XYZ file of C-alpha atoms in Angstrom:
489
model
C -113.350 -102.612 -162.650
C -111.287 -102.950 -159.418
C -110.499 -99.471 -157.625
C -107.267 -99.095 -156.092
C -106.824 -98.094 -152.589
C -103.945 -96.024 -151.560
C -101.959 -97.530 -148.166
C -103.008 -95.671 -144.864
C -99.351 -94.625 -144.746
C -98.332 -92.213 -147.282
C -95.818 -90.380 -145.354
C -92.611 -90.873 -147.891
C -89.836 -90.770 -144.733
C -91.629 -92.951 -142.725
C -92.144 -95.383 -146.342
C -87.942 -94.531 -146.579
C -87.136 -95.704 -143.242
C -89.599 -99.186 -142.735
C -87.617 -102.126 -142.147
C -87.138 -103.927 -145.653
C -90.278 -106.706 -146.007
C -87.532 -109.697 -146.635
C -85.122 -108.520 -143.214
C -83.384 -111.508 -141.681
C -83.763 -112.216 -138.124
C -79.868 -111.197 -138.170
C -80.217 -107.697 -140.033
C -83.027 -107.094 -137.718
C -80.836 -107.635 -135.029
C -78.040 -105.304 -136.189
C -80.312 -102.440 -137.127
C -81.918 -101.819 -134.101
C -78.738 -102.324 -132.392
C -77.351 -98.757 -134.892
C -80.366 -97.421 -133.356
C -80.290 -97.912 -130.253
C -76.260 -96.546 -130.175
C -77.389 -93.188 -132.426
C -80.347 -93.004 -129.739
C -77.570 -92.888 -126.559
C -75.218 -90.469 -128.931
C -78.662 -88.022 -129.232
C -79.546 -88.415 -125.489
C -75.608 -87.716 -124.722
C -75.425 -84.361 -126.713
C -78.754 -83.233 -125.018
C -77.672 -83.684 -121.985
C -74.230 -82.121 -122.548
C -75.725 -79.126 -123.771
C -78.253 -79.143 -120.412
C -75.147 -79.437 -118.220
C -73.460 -76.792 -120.354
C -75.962 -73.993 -119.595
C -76.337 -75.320 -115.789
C -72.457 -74.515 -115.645
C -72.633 -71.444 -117.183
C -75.136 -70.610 -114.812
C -72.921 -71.570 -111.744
C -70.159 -69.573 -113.139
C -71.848 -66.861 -112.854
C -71.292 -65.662 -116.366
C -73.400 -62.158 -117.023
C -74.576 -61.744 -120.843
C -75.486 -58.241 -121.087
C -76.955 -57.140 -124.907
C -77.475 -53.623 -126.088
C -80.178 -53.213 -128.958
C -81.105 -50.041 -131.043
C -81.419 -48.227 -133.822
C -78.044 -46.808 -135.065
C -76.480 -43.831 -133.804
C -78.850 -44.482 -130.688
C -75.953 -44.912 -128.136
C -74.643 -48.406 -128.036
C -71.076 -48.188 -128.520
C -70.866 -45.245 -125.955
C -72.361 -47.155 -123.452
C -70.367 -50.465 -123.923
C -67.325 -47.476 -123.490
C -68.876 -46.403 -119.976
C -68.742 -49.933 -118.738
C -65.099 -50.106 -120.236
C -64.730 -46.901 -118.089
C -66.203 -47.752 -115.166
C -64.676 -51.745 -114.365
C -61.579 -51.452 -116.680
C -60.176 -48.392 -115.975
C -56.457 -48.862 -116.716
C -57.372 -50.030 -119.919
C -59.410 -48.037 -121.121
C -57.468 -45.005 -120.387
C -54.324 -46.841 -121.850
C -56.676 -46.407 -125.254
C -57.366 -43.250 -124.867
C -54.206 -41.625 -127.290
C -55.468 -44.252 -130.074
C -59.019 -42.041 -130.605
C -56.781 -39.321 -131.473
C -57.201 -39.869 -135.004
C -60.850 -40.744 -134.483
C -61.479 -37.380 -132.693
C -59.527 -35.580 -135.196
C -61.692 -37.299 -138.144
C -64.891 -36.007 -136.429
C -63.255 -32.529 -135.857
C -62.378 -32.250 -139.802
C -65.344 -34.002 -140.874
C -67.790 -31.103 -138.936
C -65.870 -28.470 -140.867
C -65.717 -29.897 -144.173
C -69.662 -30.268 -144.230
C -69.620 -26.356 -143.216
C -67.831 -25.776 -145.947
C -70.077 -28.078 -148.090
C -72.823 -25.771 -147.006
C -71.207 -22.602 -147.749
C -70.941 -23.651 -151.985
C -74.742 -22.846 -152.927
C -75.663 -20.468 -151.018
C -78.307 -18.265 -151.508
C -79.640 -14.567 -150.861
C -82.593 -16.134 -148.003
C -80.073 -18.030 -146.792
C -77.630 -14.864 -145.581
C -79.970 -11.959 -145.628
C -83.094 -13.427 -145.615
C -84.737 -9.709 -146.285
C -82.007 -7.594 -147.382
C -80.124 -8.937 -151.007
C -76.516 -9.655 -151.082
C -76.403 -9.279 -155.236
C -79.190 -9.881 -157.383
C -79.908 -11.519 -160.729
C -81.825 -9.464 -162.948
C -82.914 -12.834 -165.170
C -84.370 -14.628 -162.218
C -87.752 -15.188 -161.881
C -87.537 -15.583 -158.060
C -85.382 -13.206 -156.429
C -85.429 -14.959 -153.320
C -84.254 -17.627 -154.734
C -81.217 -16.282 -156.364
C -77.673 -17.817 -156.029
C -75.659 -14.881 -154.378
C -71.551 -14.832 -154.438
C -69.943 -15.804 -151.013
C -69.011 -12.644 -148.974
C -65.288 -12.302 -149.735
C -64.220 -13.039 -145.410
C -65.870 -16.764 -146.419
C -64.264 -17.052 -149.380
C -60.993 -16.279 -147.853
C -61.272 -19.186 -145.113
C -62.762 -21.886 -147.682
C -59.875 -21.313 -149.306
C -56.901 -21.813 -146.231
C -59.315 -24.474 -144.880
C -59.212 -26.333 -148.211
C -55.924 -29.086 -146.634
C -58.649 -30.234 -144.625
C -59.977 -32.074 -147.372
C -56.236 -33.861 -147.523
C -56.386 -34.519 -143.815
C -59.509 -36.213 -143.877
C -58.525 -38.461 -146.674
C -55.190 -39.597 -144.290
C -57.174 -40.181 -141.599
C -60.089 -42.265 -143.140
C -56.621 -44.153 -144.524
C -55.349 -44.668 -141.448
C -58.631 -45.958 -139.976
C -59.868 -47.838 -142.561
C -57.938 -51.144 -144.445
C -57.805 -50.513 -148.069
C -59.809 -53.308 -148.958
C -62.759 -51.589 -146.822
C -64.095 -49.920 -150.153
C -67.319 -50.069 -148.688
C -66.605 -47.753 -145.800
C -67.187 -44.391 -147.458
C -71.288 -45.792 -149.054
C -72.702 -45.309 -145.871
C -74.888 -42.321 -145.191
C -73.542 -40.052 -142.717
C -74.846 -36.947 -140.652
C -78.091 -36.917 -143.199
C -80.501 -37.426 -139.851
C -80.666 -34.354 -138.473
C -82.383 -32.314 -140.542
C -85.508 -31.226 -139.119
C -88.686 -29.821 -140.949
C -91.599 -31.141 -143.343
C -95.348 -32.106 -141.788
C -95.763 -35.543 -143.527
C -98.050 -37.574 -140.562
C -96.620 -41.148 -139.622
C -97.953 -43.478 -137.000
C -97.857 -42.505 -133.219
C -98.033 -38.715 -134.749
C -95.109 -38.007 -135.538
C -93.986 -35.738 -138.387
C -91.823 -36.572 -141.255
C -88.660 -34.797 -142.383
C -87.296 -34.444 -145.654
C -83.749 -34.709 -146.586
C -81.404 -32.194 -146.923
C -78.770 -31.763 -149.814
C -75.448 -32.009 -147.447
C -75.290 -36.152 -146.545
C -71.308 -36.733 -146.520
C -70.054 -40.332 -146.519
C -70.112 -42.387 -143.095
C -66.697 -44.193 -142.384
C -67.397 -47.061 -140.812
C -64.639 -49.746 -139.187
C -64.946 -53.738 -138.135
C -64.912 -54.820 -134.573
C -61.949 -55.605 -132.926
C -58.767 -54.592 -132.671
C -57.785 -54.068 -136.205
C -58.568 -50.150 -136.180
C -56.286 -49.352 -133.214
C -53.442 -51.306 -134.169
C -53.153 -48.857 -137.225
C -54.440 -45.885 -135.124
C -51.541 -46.784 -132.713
C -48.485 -45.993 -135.297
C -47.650 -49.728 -135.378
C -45.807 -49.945 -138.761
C -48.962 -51.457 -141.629
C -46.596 -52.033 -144.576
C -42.601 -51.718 -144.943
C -40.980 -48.254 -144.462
C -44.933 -46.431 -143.166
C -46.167 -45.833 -139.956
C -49.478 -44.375 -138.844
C -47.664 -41.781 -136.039
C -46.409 -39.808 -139.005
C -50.166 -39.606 -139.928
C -51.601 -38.811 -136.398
C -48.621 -35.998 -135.840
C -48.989 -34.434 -139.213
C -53.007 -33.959 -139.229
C -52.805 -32.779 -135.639
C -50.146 -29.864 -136.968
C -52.612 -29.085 -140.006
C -55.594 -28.698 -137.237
C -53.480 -26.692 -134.711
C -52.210 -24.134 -138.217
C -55.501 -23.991 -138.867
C -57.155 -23.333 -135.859
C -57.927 -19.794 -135.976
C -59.091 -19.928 -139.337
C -62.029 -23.017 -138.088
C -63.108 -20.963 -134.824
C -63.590 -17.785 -137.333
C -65.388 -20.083 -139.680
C -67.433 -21.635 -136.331
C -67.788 -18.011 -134.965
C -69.249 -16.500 -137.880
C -72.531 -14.618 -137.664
C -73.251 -15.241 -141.975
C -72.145 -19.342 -141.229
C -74.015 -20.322 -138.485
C -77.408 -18.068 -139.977
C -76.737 -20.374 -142.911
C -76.678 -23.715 -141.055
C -80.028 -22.389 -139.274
C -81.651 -21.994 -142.907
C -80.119 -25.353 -144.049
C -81.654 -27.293 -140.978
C -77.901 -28.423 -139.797
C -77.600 -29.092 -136.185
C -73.882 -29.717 -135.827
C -74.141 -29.020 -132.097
C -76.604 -32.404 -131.908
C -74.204 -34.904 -133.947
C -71.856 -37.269 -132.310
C -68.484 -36.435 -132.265
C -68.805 -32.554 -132.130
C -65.401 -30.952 -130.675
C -65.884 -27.324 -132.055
C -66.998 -25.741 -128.939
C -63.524 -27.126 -127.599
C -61.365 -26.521 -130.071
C -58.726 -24.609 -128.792
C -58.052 -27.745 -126.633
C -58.401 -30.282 -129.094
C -56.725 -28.578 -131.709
C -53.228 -28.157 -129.183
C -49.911 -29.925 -130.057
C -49.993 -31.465 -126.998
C -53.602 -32.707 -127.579
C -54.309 -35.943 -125.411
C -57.921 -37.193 -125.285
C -59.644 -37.534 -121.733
C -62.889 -39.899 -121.120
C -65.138 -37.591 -121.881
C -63.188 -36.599 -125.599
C -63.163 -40.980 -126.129
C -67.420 -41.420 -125.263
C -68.461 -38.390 -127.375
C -66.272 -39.221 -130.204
C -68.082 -40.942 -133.045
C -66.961 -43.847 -134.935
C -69.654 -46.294 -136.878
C -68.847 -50.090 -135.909
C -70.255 -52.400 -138.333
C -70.480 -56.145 -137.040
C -70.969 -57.612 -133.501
C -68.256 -56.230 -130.712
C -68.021 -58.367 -127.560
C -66.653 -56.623 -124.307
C -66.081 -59.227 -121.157
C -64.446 -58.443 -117.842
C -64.588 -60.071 -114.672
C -65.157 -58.309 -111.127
C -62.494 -57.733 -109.214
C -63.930 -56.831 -105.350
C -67.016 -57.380 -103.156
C -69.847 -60.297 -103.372
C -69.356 -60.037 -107.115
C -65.450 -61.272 -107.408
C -65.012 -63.503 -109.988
C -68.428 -62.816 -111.691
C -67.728 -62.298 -116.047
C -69.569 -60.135 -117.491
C -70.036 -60.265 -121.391
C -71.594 -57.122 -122.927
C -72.322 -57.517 -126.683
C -72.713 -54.543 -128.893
C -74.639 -55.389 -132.169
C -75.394 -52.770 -135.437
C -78.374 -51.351 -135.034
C -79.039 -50.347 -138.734
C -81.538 -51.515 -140.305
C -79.538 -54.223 -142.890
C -77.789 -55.736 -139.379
C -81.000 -56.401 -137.481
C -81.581 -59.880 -138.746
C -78.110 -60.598 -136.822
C -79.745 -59.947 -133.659
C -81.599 -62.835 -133.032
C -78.955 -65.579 -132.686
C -77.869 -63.427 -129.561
C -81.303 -63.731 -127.833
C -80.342 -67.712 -126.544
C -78.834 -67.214 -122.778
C -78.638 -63.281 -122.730
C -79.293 -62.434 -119.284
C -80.338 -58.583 -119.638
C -81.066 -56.149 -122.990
C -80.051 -53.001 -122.639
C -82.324 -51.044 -124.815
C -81.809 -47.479 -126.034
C -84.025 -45.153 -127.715
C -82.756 -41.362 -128.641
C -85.608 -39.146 -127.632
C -84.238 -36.618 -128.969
C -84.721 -37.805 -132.168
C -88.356 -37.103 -132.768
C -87.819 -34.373 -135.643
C -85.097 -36.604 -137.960
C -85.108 -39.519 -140.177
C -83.413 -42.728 -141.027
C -79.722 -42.263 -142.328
C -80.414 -45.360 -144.459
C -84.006 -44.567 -145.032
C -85.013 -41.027 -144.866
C -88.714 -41.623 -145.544
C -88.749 -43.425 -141.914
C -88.998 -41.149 -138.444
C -86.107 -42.034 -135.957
C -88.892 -41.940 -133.024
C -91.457 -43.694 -135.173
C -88.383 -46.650 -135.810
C -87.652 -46.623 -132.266
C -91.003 -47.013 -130.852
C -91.685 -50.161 -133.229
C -88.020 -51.406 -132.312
C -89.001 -51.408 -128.949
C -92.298 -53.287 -129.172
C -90.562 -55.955 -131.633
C -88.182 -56.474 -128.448
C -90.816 -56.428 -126.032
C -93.061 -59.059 -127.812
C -90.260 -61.598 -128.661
C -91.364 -64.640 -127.289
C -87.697 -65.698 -127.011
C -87.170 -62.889 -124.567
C -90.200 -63.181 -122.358
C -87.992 -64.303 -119.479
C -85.365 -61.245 -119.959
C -84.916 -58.582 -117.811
C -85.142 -55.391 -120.635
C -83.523 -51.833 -119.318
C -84.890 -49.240 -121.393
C -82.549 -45.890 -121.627
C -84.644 -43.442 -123.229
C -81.598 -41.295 -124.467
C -79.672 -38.213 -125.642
C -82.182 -36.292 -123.152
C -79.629 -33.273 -123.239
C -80.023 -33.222 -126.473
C -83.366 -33.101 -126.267
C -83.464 -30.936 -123.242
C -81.698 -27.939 -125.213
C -83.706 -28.646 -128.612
C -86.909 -27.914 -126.418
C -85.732 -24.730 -125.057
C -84.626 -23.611 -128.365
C -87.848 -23.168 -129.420
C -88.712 -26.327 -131.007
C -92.395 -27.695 -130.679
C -92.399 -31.553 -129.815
C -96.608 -31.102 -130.673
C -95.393 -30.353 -134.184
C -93.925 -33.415 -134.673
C -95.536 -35.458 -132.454
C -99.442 -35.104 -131.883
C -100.424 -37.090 -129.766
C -98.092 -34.538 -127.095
C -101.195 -32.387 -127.421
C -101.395 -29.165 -125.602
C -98.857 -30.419 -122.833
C -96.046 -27.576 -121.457
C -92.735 -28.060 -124.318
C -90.986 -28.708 -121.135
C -88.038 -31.491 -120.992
C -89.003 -32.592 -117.824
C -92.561 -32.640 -118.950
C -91.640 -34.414 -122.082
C -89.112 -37.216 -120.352
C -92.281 -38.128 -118.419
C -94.450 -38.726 -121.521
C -92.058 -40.216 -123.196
C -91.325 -42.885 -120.571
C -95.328 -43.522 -119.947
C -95.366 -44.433 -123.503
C -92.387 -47.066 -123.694
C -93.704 -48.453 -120.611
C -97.220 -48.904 -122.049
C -95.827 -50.645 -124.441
C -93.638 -52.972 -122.386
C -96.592 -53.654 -119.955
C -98.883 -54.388 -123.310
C -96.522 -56.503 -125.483
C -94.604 -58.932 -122.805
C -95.769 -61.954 -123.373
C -95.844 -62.363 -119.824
C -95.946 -59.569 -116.904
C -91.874 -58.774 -116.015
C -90.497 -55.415 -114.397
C -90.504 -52.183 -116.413
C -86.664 -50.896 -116.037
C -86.751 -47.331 -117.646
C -84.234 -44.386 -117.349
C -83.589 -41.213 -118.732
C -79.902 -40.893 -120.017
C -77.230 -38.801 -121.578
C -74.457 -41.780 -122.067
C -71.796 -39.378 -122.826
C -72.590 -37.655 -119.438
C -69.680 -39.376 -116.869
C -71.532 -37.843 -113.943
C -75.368 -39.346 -114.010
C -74.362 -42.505 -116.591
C -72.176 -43.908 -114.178
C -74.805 -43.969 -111.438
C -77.313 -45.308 -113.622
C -74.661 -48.051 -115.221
C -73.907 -49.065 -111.636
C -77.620 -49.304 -110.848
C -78.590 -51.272 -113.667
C -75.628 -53.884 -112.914
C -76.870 -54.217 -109.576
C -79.868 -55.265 -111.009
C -79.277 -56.820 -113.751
C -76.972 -59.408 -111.429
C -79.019 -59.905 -108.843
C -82.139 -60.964 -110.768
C -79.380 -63.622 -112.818
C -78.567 -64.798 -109.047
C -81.334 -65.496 -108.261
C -82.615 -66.519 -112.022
C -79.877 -69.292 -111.157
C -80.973 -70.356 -107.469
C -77.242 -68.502 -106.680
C -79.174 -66.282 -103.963
């Protein structure tokens, strides 16, 4: 019986594309002549795409990308580079985060008041009872009634709730119905002692999580921030003037609230840090609360608004050796469902910003509170580092929110607690700063693919003062390493 051989080739494309077996000396002719012509078409998009890049290089066009986890200080410092090289316009924009600052203002009441509607006797007077339940098991765990004062200000604080709702419409398009899903202010409660990796501890959620507003890039937000009429016979002004009257009515009624001994003994028991959340105003709130109310630089990069998307910032230098020199700074989300967007920024960036909230060792994930904002951070950062893509990029590491973490320490918080491997060192900032930045740089020294420059700094991006000499620092840098990346120096 004859066995059958099977042909050397079994590749099916290369079986698809053989000449046929009965080709003419004529259809041999035209088809490699169609192949030679696609070949020159291929070799001519090549090399239009190599000359491309060379003139991008010769322009001396800057791509500047900040990375990190949300909430980690992107968008502020994309606003200190707006601050620093476009000052006219960015001080033009200043009235439009009027409503933005006002949001944040409302939004940090409302979730005191959230706090103040189960409330219980450990909570107030953690050893002497308010009222008592005789049926309860647990008397420290007894629901108690709200001291009468309280009561009294929930109550003529309660059009806050209506102001928030014009704002977040003024903001936000109606068919945004997403923007309200999106966890907000649930990462900084603190507690718990469940062990991750790199020693840090765990903490579990707390009960008050509001809704995160959220807006797209672009210009879309201020337009209807602005006033600028959105449908026939409405205007956002009449918005923006009456929630500023309902904050300056109420404003002796929020700095009691703020003020009080009971409130801020319960937001100590609840493990709610307003004083360590973006867009806190109510240590200045008989300023921001004024008629005549007109945000400065410092109001527009503490105020906190949750971009979802890819913003784009470009400018071109005005003065010096670097006239005419663009700079592009991209800002991309930094939650966890927009990281896969990140990658098809990597091709040409000249510099990654990086930033990594120290201060964030004790919280959790707004969109995944079993996950440690440190722990995410330190695993975000070696992800970056290792990227073959970006072994040739220059990576600035801005190990941030130090002031945060700089008061957190001094109020008695233990870093050891939540992270071991701080051992028995002094719960000093300074002291902490320094092992923090060892650690980042280990990894950056261990996960480059090949050896580059460790960049690190310790930042507080809403802080005008030090930012701006670090900002100007790191574009020194970051340009003349592109110069000479491009044979320009």
């Amino acid at each position: 019986m004859p066995v059958s051989r099977d042909p050397p080739d079994r590749d099916p494309l290369a079986a698809a594309l053989r000449p046929p077996i009965d080709e003419t000396e004529e259809e041999k002719a035209s088809r490699i002549a169609e192949e030679e012509a696609a070949r020159r078409v291929s070799h001519a998009i090549d090399e239009a795409i190599r000359q491309e890049k060379q003139q991008r290089k010769k322009q001396k066009l800057v791509r500047l990308l900040l990375l990190g986890q949300s909430e980690s200080g992107k968008s502020t410092t994309l606003r200190q580079f707006q601050r620093l090289y476009t000052p006219n316009a960015f001080r033009e924009e200043r009235v439009l985060w009027r409503a933005v600052i006002q949001l944040n203002i409302v939004r940090s009441i409302n979730s005191i008041l959230d706090a103040l509607t189960d409330i219980r006797r450990r909570d107030v007077y953690p050893s002497t009872p308010y009222t008592s339940d005789p049926d309860s098991d647990s008397e420290s765990e007894n629901h108690i009634a709200l001291p009468p004062h309280l009561e009294e200000l929930r109550r003529r604080l309660y059009p806050l709730r209506h102001v928030e709702s014009l704002l977040i419409a003024k903001l936000v398009p109606p068919n945004e119905t997403e923007a309200t899903t999106l966890g907000y202010g649930g990462s900084n409660s603190v507690n718990g002692n469940v062990p991750v990796r790199w020693g840090v501890h765990q903490p579990p959620s707390h009960p008050f999580q509001n809704k995160e507003v959220f807006v797209r890039p672009g210009a879309q937000w201020k337009l209807r921030s602005s006033g600028r009429p959105q449908s026939a016979g409405t205007t956002g002004q009449e918005t923006v003037d009456e929630s500023q009257a309902v904050l300056h009515h109420c404003r002796a009624d929020i700095v009691a609230l703020w003020n009080d001994a009971i409130v801020r003994q319960i937001l100590r028991r609840r493990k709610i840090r307003l004083e360590e959340t973006p867009g806190f105003y109510l240590n200045d709130l008989d300023r921001v609360t004024s008629l005549q109310y007109y945000p400065s630089d410092d109001d527009v990069l503490r105020a906190r608004l949750k971009t979802v998307g890819v913003s784009e910032y470009s400018f071109h230098m005005e003065a010096g050796d670097e006239r005419g020199t663009e700079w592009r700074i991209i800002d991309v989300g930094g939650s966890r469902s927009q990281r896969p967007t990140w990658v098809p920024f990597f091709d040409d960036v000249t510099a990654i910003i990086f930033l990594a909230p120290i201060s964030a060792f004790d919280q959790v994930l707004a969109e995944d509170r079993s996950v440690n904002r440190l722990e995410d951070s330190v695993l975000l950062w070696k992800e970056v580092c290792s990227n073959k893509m970006l072994a040739k990029v220059d990576l600035v590491l801005f190990l941030n929110k130090c002031d945060i973490l700089d008061s957190k320490l001094k109020s008695g918080v233990r870093l050891a607690k939540y992270v071991r491997s701080f051992g028995e060192r002094p719960n000093d900032p300074e002291v902490a700063q320094k092992y923090f930045r060892s650690k980042f740089s280990a990894i950056h020294r261990e996960h480059s693919p090949i050896p580059r420059k460790f960049y690190g700094f310790c930042t507080s991006v809403t802080d005008t003062t030090t930012t701006g000499g670090i900002i100007a620092a790191v574009k020194d840098m970051v340009l003349r390493e592109h110069l000479r990346a491009s044979k320009l120096l």
